PDB file of C-alpha atoms and ligand atoms in Angstrom:
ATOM      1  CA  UNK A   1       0.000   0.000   0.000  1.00 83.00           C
ATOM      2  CA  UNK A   2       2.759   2.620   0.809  1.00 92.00           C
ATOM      3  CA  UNK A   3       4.496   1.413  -2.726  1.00 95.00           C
ATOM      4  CA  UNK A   4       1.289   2.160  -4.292  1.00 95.00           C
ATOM      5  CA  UNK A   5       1.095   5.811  -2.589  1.00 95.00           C
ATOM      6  CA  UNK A   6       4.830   6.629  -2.935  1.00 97.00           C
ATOM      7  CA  UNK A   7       4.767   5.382  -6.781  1.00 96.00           C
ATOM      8  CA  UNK A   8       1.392   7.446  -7.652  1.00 94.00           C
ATOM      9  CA  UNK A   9       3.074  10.600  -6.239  1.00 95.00           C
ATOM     10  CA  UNK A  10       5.644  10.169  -8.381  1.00 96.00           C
ATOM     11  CA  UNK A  11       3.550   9.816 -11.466  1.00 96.00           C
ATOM     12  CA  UNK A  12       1.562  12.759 -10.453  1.00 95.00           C
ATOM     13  CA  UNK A  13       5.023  14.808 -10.432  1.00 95.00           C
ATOM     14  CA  UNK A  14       6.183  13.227 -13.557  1.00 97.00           C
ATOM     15  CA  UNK A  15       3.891  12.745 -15.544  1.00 97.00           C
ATOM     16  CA  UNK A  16       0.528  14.228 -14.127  1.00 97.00           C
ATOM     17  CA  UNK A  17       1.699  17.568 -13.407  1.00 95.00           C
ATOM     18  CA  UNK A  18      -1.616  17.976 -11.423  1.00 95.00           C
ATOM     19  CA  UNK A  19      -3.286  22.026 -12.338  1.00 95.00           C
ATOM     20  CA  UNK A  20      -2.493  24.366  -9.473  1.00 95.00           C
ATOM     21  CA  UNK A  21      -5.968  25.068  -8.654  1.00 95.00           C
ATOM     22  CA  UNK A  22      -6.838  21.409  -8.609  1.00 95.00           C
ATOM     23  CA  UNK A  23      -4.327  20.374  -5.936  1.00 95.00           C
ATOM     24  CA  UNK A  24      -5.359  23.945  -3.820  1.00 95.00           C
ATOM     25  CA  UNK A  25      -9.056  22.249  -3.937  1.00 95.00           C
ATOM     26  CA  UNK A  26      -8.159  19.384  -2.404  1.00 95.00           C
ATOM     27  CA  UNK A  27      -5.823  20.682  -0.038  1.00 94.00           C
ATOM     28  CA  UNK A  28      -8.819  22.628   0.994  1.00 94.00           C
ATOM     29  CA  UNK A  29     -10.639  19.532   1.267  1.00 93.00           C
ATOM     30  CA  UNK A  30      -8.343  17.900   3.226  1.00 93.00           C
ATOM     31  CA  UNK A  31      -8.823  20.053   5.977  1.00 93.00           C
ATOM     32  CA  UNK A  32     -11.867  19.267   6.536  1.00 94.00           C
ATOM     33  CA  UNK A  33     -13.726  15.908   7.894  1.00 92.00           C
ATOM     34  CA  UNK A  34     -15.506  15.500   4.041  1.00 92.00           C
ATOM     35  CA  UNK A  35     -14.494  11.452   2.980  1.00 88.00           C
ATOM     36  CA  UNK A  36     -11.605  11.625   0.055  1.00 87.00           C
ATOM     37  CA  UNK A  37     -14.111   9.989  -2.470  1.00 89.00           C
ATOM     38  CA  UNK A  38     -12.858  11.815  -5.257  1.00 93.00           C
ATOM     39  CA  UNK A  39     -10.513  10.777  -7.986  1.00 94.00           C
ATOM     40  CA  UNK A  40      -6.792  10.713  -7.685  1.00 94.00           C
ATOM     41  CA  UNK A  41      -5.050  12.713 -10.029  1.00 96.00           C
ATOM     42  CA  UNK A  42      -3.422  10.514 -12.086  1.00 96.00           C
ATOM     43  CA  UNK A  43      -7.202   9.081 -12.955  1.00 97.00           C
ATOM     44  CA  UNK A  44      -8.726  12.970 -13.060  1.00 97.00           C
ATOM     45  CA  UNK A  45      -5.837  13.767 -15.924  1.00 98.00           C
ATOM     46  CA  UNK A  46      -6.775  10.114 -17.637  1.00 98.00           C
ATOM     47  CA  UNK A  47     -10.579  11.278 -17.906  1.00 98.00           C
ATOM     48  CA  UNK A  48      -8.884  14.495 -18.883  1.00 98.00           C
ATOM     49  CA  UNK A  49      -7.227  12.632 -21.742  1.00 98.00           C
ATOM     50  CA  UNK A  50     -10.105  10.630 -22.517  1.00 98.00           C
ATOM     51  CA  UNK A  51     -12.368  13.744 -23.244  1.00 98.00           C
ATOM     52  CA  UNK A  52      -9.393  15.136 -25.454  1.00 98.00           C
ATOM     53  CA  UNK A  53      -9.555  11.955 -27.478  1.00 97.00           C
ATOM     54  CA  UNK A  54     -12.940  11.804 -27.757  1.00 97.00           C
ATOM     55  CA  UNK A  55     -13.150  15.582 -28.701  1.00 98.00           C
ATOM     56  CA  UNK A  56     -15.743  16.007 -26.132  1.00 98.00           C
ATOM     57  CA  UNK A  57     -17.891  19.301 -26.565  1.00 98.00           C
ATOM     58  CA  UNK A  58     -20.378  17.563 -23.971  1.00 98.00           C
ATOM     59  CA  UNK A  59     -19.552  15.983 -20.914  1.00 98.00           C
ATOM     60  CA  UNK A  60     -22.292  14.985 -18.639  1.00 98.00           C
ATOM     61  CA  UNK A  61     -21.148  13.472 -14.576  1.00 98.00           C
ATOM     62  CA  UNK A  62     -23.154  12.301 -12.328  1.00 98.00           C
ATOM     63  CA  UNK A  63     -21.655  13.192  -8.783  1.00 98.00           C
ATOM     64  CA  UNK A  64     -19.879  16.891  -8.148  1.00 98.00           C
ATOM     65  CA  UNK A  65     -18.619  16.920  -4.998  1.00 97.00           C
ATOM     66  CA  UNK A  66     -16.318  19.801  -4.924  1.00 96.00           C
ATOM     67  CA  UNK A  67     -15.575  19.331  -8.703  1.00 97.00           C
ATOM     68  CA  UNK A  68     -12.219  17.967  -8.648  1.00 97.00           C
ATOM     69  CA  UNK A  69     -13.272  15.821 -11.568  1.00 98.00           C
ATOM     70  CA  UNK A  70     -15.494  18.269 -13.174  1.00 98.00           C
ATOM     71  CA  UNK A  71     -12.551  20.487 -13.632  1.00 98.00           C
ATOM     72  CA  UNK A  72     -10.540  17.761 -15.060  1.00 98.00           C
ATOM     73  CA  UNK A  73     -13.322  17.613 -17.575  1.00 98.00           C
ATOM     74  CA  UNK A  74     -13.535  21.772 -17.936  1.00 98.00           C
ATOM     75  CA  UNK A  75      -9.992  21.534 -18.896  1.00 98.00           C
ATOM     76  CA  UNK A  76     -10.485  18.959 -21.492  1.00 98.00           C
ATOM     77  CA  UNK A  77     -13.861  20.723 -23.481  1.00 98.00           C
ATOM     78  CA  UNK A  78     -12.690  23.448 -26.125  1.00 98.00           C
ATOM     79  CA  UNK A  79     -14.270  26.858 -25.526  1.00 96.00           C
ATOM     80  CA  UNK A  80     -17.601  26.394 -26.533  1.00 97.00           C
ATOM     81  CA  UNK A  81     -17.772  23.394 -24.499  1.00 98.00           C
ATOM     82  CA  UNK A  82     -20.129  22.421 -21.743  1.00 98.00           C
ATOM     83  CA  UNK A  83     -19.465  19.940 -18.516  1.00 98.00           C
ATOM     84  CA  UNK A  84     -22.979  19.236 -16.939  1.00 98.00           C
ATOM     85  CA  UNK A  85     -22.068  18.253 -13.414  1.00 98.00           C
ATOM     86  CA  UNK A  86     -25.134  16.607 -11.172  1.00 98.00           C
ATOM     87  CA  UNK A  87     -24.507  17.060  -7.028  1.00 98.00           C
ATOM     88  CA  UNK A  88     -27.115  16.132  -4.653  1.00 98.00           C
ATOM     89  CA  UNK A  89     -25.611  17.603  -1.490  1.00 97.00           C
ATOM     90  CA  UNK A  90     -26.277  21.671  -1.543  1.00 98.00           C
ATOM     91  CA  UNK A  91     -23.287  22.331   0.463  1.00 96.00           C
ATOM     92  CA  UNK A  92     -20.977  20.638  -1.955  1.00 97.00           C
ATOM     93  CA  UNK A  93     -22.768  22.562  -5.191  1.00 98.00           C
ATOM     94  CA  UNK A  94     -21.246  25.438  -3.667  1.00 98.00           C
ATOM     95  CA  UNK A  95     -17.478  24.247  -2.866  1.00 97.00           C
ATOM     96  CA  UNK A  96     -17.780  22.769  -6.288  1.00 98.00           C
ATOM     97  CA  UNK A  97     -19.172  26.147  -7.476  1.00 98.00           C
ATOM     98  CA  UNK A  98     -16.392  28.413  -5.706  1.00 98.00           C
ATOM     99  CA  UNK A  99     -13.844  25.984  -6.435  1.00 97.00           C
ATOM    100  CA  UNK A 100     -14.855  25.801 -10.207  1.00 98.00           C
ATOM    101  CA  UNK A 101     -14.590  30.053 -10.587  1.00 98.00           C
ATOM    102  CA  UNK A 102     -11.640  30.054  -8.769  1.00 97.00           C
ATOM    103  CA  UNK A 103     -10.112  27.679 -11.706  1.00 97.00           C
ATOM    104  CA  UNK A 104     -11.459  30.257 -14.130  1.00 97.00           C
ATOM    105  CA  UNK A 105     -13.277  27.184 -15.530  1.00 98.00           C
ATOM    106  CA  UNK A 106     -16.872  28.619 -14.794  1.00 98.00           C
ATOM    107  CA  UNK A 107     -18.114  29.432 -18.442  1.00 98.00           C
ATOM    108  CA  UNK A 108     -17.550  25.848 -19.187  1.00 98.00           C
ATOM    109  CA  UNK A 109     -19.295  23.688 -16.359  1.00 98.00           C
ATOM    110  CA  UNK A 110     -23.030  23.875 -15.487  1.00 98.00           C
ATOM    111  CA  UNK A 111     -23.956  22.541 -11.971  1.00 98.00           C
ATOM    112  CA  UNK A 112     -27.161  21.138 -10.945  1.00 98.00           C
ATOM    113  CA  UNK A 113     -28.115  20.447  -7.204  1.00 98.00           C
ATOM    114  CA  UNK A 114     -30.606  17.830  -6.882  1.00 98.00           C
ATOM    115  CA  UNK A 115     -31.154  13.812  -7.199  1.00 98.00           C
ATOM    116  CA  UNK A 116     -29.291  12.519 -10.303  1.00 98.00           C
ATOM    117  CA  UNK A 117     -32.388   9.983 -11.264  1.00 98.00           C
ATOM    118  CA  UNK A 118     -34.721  13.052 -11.499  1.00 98.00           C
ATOM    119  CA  UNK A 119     -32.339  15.061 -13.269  1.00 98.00           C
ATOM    120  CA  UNK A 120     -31.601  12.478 -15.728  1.00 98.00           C
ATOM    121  CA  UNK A 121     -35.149  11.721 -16.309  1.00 98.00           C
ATOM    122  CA  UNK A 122     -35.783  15.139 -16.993  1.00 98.00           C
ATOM    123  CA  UNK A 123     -32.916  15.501 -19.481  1.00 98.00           C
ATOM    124  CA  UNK A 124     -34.318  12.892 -21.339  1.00 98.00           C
ATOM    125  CA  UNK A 125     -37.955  14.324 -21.162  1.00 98.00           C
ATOM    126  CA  UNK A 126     -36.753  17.478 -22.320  1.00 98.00           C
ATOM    127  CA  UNK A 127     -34.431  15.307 -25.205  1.00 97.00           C
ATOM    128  CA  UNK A 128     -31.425  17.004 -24.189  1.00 98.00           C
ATOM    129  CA  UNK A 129     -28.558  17.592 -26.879  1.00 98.00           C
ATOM    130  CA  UNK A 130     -27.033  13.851 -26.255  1.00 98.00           C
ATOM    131  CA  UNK A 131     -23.282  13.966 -24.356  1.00 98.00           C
ATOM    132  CA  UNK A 132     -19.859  12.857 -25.929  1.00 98.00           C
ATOM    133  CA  UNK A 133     -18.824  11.621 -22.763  1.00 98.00           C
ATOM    134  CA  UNK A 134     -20.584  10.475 -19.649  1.00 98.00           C
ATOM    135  CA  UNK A 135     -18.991   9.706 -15.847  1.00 98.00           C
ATOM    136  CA  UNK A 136     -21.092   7.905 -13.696  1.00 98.00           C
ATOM    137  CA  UNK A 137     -19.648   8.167  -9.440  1.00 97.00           C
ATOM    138  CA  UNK A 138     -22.250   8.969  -7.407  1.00 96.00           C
ATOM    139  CA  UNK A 139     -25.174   7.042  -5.382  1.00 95.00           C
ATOM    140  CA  UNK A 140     -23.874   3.453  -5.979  1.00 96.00           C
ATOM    141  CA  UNK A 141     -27.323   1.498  -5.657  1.00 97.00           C
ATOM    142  CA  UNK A 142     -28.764   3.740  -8.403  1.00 98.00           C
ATOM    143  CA  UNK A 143     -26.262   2.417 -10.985  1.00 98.00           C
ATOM    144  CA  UNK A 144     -28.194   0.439 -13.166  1.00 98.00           C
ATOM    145  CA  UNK A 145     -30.971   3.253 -12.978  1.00 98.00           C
ATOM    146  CA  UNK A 146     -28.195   6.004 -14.103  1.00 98.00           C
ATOM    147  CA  UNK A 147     -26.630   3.879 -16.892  1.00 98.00           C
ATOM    148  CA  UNK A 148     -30.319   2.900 -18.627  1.00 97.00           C
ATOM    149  CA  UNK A 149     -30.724   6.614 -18.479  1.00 98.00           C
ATOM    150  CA  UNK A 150     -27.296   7.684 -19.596  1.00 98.00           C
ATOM    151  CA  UNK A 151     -28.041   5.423 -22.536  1.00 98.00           C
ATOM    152  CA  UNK A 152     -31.139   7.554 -23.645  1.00 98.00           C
ATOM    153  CA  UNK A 153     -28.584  10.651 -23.500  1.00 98.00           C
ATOM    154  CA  UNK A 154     -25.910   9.046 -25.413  1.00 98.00           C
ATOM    155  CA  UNK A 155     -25.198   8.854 -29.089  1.00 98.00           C
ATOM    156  CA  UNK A 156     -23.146   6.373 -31.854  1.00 98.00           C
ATOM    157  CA  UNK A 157     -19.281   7.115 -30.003  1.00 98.00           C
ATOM    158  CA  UNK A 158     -20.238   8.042 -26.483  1.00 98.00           C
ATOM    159  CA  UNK A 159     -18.080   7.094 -23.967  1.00 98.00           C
ATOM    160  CA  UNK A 160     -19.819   6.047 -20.685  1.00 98.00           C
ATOM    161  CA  UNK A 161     -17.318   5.562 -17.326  1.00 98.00           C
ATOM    162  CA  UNK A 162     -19.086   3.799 -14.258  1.00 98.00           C
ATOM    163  CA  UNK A 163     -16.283   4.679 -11.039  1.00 98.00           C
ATOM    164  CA  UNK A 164     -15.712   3.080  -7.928  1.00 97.00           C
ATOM    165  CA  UNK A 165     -16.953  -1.187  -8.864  1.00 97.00           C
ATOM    166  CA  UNK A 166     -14.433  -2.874  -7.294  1.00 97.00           C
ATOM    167  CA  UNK A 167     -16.068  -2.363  -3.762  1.00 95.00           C
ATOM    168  CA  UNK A 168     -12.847  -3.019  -1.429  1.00 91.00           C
ATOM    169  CA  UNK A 169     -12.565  -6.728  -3.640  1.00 94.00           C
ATOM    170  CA  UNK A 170     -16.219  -7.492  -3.099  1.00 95.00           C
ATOM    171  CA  UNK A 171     -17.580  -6.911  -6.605  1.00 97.00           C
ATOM    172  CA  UNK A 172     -17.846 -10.755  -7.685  1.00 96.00           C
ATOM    173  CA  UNK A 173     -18.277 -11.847  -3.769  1.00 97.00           C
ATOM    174  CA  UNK A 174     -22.468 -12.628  -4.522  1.00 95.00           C
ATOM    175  CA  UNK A 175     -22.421 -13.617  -0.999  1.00 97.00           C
ATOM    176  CA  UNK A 176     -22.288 -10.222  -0.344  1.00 97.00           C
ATOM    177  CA  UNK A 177     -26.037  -8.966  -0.319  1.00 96.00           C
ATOM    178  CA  UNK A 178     -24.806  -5.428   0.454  1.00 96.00           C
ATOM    179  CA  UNK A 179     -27.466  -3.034  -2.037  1.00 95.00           C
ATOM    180  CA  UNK A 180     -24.490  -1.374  -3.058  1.00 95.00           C
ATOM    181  CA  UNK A 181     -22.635  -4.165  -3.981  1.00 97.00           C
ATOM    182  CA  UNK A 182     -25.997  -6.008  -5.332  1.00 97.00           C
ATOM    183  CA  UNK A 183     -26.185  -2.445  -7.328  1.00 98.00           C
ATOM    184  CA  UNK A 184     -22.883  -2.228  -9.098  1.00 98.00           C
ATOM    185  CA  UNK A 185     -23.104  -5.713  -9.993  1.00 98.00           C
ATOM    186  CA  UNK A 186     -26.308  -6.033 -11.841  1.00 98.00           C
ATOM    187  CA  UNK A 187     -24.522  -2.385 -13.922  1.00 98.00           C
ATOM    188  CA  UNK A 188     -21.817  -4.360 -14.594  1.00 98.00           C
ATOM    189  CA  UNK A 189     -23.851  -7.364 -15.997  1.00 98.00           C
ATOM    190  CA  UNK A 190     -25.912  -4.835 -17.764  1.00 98.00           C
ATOM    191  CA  UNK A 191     -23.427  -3.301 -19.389  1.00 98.00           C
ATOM    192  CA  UNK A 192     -22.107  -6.873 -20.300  1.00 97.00           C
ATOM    193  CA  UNK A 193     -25.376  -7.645 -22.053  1.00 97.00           C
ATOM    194  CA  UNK A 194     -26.419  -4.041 -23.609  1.00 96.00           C
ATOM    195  CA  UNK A 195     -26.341  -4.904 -26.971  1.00 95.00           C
ATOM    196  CA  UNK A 196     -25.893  -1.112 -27.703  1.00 94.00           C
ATOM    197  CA  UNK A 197     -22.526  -0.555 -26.061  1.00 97.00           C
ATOM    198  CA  UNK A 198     -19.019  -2.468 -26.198  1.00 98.00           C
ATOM    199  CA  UNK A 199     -17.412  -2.524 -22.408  1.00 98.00           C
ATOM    200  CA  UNK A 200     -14.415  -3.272 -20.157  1.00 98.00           C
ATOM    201  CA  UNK A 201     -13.527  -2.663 -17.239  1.00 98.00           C
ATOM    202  CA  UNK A 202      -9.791  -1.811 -15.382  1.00 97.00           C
ATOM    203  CA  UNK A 203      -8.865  -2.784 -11.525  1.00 97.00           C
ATOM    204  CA  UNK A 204      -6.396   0.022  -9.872  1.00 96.00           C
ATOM    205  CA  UNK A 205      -3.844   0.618  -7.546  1.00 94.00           C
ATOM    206  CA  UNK A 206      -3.083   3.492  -5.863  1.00 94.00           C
ATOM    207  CA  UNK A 207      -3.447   6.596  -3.478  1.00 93.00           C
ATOM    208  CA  UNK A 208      -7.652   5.702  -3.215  1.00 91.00           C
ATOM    209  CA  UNK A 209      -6.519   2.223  -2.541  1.00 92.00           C
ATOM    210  CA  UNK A 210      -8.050  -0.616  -4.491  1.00 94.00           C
ATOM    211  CA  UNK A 211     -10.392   0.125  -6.524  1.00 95.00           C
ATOM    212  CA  UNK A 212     -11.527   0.515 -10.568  1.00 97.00           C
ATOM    213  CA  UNK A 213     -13.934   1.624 -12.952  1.00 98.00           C
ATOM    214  CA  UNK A 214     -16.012   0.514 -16.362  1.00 98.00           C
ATOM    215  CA  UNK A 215     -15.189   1.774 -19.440  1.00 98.00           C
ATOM    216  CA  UNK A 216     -18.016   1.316 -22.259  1.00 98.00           C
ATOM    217  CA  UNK A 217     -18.662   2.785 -25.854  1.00 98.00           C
ATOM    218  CA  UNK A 218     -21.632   3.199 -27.521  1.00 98.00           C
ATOM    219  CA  UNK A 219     -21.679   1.790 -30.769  1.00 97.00           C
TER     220      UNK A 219
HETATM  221 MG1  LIG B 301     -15.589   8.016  -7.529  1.00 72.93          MG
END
């Protein structure tokens, strides 16, 4: 565990070269109680690249908190560009929100306070400009509800990430009844059996521990 810290710090200096702004956000974080659920920064600059690849005017994620990831995504979208961010918890709308201006990154990322399944049902209701890219890491029982809604608000080429599966190792453990591990199992076999999408999926290592994430495009 202490290679896996000491060896993604040295990435991040390397090779990451985390934004100022970023690492000031999290240092703010950090001293506070808040749980470190976001992503490290060697996986914020890889959804970064990710974006770039996909030339992604239209990034939609599904859990702010104080928009460490959404910023990663603000950086990747050309002027022009639009990150829609979804954050239930008011308080963290507005860390997100100061956080986000103090990046200079505000013209580019819309947040929206309020429950993600609503939100997304109403993006589809009002048939919302489909996304390039999509990051699913909030509410882990709602899952398979986010992804057969993310679906509706994807296109031919979208690129749909589901974070956080691995569950501490428990993912394929189906003695564990756990609804959140229940939850991100049934996405997972979902994804495995949407016709409409190709998927895979990557363990990692790291600061956050063990952990990993789906990776899925829409054909
Ligand atoms: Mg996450």
């Amino acid at each position: 565990m202490e290679a896996w810290v000491n060896n993604d710090n040295y990435l991040n200096k390397h090779l990451v070269k985390e934004p100022h702004m970023l690492a000031k956000a999290t240092k703010a974080i950090r001293a506070t109680t808040l749980p470190q659920m976001e992503v490290s920064p060697a996986q914020g600059k890889f959804l970064y690249l990710l974006a770039k690849i996909r030339n992604a005017n239209r990034i939609l994620e599904i859990g702010t908190f104080y928009g460490y990831s959404t910023m990663w995504f603000a950086k990747a979208v050309p002027e022009g560009g639009i990150v829609v961010s979804i954050e239930l918890t008011e308080k963290f709308v507005a860390i997100a929100q100061s956080n986000i201006n103090d990046a200079g990154l505000s013209n580019k990322v819309k947040l929206v306070q309020g429950d993600a399944a609503k939100i997304l049902n109403e993006l589809v209701e009002n048939k919302t400009e489909p996304f390039d890219m999509i990051f699913i890491d909030a509410h882990k029982p709602s899952y398979p509800e986010y992804l057969r809604l993310c679906i509706k608000l994807s296109k031919s080429g979208t690129i749909i990430c589901g974070d956080n599966i691995i569950l501490d190792g428990e993912l394929s453990n189906i003695d564990n009844t756990n609804p959140k591990a229940t939850s991100v199992r049934q996405f997972v076999e979902e994804l495995g059996m949407c016709e409409a999408i190709e998927s895979t999926a990557l363990q990692t290592i790291g600061i956050k521990g063990y952990d990993g994430f789906t990776f899925s495009v829409v054909k």
